[in-house]
Short mmCIF file of C-alpha atoms and ligand atoms in Angstrom, two decimals:
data_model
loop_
_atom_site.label_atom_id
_atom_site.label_comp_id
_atom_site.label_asym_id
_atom_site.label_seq_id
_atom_site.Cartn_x
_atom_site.Cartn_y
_atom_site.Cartn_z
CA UNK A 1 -20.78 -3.94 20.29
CA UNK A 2 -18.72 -1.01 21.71
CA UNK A 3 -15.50 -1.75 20.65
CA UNK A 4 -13.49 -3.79 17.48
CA UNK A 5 -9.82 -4.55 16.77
CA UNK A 6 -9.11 -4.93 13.28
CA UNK A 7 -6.16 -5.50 10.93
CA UNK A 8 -5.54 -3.67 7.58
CA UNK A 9 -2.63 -5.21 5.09
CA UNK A 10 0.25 -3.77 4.03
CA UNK A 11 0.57 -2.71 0.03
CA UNK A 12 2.54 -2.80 -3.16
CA UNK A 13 1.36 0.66 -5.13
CA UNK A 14 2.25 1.15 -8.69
CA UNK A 15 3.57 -2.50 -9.26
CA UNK A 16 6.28 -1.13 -11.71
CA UNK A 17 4.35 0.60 -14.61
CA UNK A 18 1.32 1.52 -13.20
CA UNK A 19 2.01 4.78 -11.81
CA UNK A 20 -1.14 5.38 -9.51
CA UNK A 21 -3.48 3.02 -11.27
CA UNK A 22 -2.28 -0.40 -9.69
CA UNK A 23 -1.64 -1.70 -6.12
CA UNK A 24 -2.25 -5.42 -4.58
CA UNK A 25 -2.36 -6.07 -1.09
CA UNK A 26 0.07 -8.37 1.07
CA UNK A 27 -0.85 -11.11 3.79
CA UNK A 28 1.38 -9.43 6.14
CA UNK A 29 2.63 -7.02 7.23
CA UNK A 30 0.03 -5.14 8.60
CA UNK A 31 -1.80 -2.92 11.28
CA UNK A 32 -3.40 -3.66 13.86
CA UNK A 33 -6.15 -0.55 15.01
CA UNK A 34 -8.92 -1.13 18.49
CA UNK A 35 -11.93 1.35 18.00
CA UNK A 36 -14.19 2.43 20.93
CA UNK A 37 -17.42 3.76 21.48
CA UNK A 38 -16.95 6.64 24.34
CA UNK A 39 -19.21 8.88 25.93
CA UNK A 40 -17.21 11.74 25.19
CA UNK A 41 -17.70 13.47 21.61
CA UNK A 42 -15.07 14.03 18.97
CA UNK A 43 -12.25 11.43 18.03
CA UNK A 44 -9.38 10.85 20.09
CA UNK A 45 -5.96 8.70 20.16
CA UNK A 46 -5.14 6.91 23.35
CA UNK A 47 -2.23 5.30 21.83
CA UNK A 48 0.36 4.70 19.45
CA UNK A 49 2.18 1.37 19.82
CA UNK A 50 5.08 0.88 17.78
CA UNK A 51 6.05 3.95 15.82
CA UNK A 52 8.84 4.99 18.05
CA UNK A 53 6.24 7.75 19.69
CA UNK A 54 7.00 9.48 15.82
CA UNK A 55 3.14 10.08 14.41
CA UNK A 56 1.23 13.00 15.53
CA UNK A 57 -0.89 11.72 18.37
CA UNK A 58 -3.77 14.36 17.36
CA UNK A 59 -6.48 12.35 15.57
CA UNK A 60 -7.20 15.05 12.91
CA UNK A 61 -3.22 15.12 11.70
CA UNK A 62 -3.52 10.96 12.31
CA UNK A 63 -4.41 8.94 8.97
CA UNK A 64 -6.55 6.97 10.96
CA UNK A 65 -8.14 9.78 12.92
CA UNK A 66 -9.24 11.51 9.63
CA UNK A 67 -10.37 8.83 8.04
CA UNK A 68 -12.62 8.08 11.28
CA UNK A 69 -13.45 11.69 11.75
CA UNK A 70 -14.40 12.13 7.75
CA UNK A 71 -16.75 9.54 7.97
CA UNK A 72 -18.84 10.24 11.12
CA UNK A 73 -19.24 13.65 9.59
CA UNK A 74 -20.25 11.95 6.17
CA UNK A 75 -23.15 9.50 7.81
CA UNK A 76 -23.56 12.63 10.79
CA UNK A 77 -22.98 10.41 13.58
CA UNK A 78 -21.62 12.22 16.54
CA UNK A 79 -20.36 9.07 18.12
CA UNK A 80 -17.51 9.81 20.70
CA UNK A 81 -14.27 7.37 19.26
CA UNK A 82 -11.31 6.48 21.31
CA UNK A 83 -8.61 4.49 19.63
CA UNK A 84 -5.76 2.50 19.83
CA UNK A 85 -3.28 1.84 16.70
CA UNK A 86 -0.17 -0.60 16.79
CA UNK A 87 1.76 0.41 14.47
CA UNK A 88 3.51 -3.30 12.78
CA UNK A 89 5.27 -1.95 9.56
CA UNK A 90 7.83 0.73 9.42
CA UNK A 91 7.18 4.07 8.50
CA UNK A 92 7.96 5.47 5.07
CA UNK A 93 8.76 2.33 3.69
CA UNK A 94 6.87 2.16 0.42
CA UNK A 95 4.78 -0.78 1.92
CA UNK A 96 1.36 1.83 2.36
CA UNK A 97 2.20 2.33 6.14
CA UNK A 98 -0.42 5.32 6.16
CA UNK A 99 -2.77 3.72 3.82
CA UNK A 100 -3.24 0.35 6.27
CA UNK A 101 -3.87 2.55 9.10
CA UNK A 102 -6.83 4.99 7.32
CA UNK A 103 -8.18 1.85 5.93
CA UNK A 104 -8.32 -0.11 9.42
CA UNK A 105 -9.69 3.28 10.92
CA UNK A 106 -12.36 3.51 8.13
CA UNK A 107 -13.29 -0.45 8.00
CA UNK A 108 -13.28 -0.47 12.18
CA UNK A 109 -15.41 2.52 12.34
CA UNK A 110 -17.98 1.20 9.85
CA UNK A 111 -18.37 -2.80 11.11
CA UNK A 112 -18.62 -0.90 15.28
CA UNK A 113 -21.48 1.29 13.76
CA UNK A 114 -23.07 -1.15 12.16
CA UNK A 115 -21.77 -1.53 8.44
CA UNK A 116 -23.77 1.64 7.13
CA UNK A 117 -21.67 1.57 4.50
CA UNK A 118 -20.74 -0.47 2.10
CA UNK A 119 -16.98 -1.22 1.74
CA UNK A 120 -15.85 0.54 -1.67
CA UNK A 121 -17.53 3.37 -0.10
CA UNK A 122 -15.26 3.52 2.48
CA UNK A 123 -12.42 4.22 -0.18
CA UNK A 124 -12.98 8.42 -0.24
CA UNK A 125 -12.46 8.57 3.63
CA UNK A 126 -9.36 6.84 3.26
CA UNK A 127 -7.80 8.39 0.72
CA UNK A 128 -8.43 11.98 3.09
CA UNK A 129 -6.10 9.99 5.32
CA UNK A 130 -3.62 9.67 2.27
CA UNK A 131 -4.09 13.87 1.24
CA UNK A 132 -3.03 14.13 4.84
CA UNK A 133 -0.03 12.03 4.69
CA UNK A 134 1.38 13.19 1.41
CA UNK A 135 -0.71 15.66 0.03
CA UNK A 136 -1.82 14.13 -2.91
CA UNK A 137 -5.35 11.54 -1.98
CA UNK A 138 -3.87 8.78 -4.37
CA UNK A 139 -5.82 5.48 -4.05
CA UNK A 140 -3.12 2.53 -5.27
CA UNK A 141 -2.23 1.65 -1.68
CA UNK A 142 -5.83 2.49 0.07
CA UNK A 143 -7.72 0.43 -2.43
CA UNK A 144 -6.08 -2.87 -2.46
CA UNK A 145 -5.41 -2.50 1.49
CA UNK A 146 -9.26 -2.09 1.64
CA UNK A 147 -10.50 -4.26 -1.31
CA UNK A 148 -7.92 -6.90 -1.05
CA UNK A 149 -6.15 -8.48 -4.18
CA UNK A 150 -5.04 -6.46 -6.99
CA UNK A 151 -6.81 -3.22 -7.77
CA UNK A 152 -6.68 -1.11 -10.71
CA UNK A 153 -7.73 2.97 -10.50
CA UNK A 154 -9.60 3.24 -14.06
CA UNK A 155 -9.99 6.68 -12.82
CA UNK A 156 -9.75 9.62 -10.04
CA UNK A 157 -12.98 11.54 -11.23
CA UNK A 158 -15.04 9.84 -10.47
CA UNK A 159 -13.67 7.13 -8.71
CA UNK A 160 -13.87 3.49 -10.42
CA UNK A 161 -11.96 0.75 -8.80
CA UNK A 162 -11.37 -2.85 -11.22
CA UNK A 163 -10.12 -5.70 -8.92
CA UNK A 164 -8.15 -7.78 -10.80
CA UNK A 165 -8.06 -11.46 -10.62
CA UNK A 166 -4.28 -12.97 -9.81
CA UNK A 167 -3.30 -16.26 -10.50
CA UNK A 168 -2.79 -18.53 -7.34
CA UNK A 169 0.79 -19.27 -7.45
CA UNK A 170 2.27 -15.62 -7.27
CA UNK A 171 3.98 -14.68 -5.11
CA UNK A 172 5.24 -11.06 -3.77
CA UNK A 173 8.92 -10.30 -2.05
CA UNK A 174 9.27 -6.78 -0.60
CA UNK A 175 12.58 -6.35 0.79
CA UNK A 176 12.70 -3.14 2.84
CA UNK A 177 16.18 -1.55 3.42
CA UNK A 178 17.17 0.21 6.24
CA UNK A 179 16.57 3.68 4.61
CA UNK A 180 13.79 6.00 4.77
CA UNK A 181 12.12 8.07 2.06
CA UNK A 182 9.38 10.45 2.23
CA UNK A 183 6.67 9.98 -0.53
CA UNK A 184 6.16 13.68 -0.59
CA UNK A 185 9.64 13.84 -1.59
CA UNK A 186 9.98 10.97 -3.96
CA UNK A 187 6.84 13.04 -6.08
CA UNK A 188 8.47 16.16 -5.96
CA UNK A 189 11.23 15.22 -7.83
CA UNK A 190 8.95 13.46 -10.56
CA UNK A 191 8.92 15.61 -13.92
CA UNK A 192 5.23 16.81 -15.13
CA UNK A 193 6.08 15.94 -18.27
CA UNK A 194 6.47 12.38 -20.13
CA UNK A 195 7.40 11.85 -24.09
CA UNK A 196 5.23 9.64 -26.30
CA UNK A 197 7.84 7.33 -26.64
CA UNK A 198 7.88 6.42 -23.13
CA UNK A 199 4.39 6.71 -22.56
CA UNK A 200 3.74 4.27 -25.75
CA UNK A 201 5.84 1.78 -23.96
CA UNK A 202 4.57 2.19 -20.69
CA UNK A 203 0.71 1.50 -21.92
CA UNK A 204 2.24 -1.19 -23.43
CA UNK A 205 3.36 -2.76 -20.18
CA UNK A 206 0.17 -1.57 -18.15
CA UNK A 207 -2.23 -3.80 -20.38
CA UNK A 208 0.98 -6.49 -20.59
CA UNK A 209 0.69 -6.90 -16.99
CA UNK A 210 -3.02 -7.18 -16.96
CA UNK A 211 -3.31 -9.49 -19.59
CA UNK A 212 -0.62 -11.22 -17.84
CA UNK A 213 -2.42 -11.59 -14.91
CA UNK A 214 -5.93 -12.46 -16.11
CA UNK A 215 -4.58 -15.24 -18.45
CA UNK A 216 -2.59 -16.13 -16.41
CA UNK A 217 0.70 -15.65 -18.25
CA UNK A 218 4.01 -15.66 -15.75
CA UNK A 219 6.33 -14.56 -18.58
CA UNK A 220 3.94 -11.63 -19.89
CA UNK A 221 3.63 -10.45 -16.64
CA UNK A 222 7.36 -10.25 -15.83
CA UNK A 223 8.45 -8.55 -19.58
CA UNK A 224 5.32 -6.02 -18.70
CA UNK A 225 6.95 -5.11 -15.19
CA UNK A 226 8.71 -2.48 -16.60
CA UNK A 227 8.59 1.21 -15.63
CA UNK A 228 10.30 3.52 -18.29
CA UNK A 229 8.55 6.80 -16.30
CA UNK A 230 8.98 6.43 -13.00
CA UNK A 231 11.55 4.12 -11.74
CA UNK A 232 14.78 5.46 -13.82
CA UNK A 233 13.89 8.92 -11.61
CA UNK A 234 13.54 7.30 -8.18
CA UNK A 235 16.32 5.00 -8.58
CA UNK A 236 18.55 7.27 -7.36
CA UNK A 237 17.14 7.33 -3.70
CA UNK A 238 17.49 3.44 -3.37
CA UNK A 239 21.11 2.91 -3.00
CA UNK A 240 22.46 -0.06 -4.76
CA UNK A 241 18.97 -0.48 -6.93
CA UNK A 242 20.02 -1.95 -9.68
CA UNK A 243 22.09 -4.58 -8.37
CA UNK A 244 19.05 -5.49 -6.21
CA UNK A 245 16.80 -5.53 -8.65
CA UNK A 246 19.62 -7.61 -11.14
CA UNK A 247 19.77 -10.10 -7.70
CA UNK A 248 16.11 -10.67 -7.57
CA UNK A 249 15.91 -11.83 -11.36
CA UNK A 250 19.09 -14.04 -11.31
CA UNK A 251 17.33 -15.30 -8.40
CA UNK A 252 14.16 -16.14 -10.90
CA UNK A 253 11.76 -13.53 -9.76
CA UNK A 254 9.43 -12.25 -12.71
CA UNK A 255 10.35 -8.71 -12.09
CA UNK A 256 11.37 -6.34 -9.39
CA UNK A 257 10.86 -2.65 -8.94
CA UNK A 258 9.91 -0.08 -6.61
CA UNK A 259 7.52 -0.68 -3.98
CA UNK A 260 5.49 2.50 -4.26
CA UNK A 261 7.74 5.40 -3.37
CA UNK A 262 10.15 3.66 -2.35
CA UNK A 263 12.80 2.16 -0.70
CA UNK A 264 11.40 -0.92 -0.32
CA UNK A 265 11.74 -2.73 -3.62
CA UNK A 266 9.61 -6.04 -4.38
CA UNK A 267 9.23 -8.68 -7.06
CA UNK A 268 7.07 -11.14 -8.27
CA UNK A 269 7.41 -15.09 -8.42
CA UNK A 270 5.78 -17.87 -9.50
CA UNK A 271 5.87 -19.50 -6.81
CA UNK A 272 6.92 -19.54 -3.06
CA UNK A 273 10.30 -20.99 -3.00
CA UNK A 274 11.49 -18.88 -5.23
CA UNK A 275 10.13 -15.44 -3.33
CA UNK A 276 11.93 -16.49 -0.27
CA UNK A 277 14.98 -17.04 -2.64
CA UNK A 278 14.59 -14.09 -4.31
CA UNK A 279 14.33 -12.24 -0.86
CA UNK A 280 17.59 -13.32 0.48
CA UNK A 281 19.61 -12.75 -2.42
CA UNK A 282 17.82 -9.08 -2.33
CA UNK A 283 18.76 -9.11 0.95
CA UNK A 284 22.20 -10.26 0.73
CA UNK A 285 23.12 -7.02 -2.53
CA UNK A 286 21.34 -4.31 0.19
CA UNK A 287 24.01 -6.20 2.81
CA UNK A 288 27.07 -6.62 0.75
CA UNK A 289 26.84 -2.53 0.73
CA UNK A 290 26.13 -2.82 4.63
CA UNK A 291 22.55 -2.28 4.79
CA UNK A 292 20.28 -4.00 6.61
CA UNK A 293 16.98 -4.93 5.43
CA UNK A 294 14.03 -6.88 6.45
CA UNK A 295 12.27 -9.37 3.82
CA UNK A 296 8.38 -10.57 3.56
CA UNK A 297 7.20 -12.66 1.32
CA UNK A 298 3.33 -13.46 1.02
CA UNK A 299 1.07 -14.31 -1.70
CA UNK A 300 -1.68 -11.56 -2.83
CA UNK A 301 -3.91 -10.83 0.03
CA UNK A 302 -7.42 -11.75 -1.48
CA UNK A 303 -9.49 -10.74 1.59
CA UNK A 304 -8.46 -6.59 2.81
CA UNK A 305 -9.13 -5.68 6.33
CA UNK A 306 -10.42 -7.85 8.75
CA UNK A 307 -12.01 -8.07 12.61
CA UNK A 308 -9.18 -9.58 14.86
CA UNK A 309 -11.30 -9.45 18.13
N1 HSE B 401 1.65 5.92 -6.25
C1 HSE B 401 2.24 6.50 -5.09
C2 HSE B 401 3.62 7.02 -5.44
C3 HSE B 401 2.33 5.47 -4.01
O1 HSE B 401 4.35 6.26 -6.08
O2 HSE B 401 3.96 8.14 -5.09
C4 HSE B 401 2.95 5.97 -2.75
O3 HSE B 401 3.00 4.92 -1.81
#
C-alpha cells in the first residue's frame, strides 16, 4: 500500500464538568486526511482543502504534520510522507478541529506503515499536534477522536485513558455560531485557582455524569451536566449563552454547555428527535440576535478514525 485516505471525527471536550478529563466523539463532522509514501525524505503538505488557505502549510507548524513527523521519529522510520488534508469543520470552533486532523495524521500514518503500533499508542503523537495548536498537549478532544465513544483522562502522568460506555439512545447537538474563539485565549483567562466549594460540587457532577452514563440514567446525567468552574468564566465569549443554553432545555435536551473552548455550545438528548429540536431552537436564540450558526446532531461516535479509500 503506498497511500490511505482516512477520516478522523469531530469532538465534544470537557462535556460540561469535566474540565480536561472527558470528551466523546461525533459521527460527523469530520476530516478527511490522504497519506503518501514518497521517495523524497521528510514530511511535506501538498494541500490544504477547505480552510480558507488559513493553516500553516509547513508540516512541522501543521497538527497533522507533527503528529506524522513525531511518530516516524518515535518507530525511526525515515519514510518520505506527502499529504493531503480537507479540512470539513471550521476552525476554532470548539468541535476539536486540530485534534481530528493530528489524529487522522497519526491513525493514516500507522495503518500505511503497517499498524506498528497499536492505537492508544498513537494518543502521545497526537496530543504534540495539540501542544502545537494551543500550547497546552490536553487529550479530551484527541482521545475520543482516536478511541471513539466517550473517554475519560484518569490522568496526564502517566497517561490512562477509561472509555466509557454510553447508552444507545443519546444523542449530541453542537450548534456552532458564527463566532470564532481561540482556545489559547479561552485558557488564558481561566483563574489557577478554584474554592472547595466549587470543586466539591463539581466532583459531584463528574462521577454524576458517569454514573449517569454507565447505568444508564438520562436524568442523572442531565442534573450532573453542570460546570460551576469553567463555564460561568467562558460564558462571556459566547454571546447570548444563556438564552441558548435556556432554549436547548425548554427544548428537552438533558443539558447544554460549552463545547470545549468554545463557541460552539452542545447538549445532550435522549433521543434523536429531540437533538434536531433542540438544535433549531439553539439555532433560532443565536439568530434572533442575528447570528448565524450551523447545527449537527449525531449520536456518540463508537468507532474513531477510519480508512475511507
Ligand atoms: N479542554 C480543552 C479546553 C478543550 O477546554 O480548553 C479545548 O478544545
Amino acid at each position: 500500500m503506498d497511500s490511505i485516505k482516512v477520516f478522523a471525527p469531530a469532538t465534544v471536550a470537557n462535556v460540561a464538568c469535566g474540565f480536561d478529563i472527558f470528551g466523546f466523539a461525533v459521527d460527523s463532522p469530520g476530516d478527511e486526511l490522504i497519506v503518501r509514501k514518497s521517495s523524497q525524505p521528510g514530511v511535506r503538505i501538498k494541500a490544504i482543502v477547505g480552510d480558507e488557505g488559513r493553516l500553516p502549510r509547513q508540516a512541522e507548524r501543521n497538527t497533522a504534520g507533527i503528529a506524522i513527523q513525531s511518530f516516524l521519529q518515535h518507530i525511526g522510520s525515515e519514510q518520505g510522507i506527502e499529504m493531503i488534508l480537507h479540512k470539513k469543520m471550521p476552525l476554532g470552533s470548539g468541535l476539536g478541529s486540530s485534534a481530528a486532523s493530528a489524529v487522522a495524521g497519526v491513525f493514516a500514518i500507522n495503518e500505511l506503515l503497517g499498524r506498528p503500533l497499536k492505537k492508544i499508542d498513537l494518543l502521545p503523537f497526537a496530543m504534540e499536534g495539540e501542544r502545537l495548536a494551543c500550547g497546552s498537549a490536553h487529550a479530551d478532544n484527541v482521545a475520543p477522536s482516536l478511541m471513539g465513544g466517550f473517554v475519560v483522562i484518569r490522568s496526564y502522568n502517566p497517561l490512562d485513558i477509561i472509555t466509557i460506555d454510553t447508552p444507545n439512545q443519546l444523542y449530541a447537538t453542537i450548534v456552532h455560531p458564527d463566532i470564532e474563539v481561540n482556545t489559547k485565549d479561552a485558557r488564558f483567562i481561566l483563574k489557577n485557582e478554584v474554592s472547595m466549594k466549587n470543586t466539591i460540587t463539581q466532583m459531584g457532577n463528574v462521577a454524576g455524569l458517569i454514573a449517569g452514563l454507565m447505568k444508564p440514567d438520562y436524568d442523572l446525567i442531565g442534573r450532573s451536566m453542570v460546570d460551576v468552574i469553567i463555564e460561568p468564566i467562558r460564558a462571556i465569549l459566547i454571546p447570548e449563552f444563556n438564552q441558548v443554553k435556556q432554549a436547548a432545555l425548554d427544548a428537552g435536551a438533558l443539558g447544554c454547555s460549552i463545547s470545549g473552548s468554545g463557541p460552539s455550545m452542545f447538549a445532550l438528548s435522549g433521543d434523536p428527535d429531540t437533538a434536531r429540536r433542540v438544535g433549531k431552537s439553539m439555532q433560532a436564540a443565536f439568530s434572533a440576535v442575528g447570528i448565524a450558526s450551523e447545527a449537527y446532531v449525531s449520536g456518540i461516535n463508537q468507532e474513531g478514525p477510519r480508512v475511507i479509500e
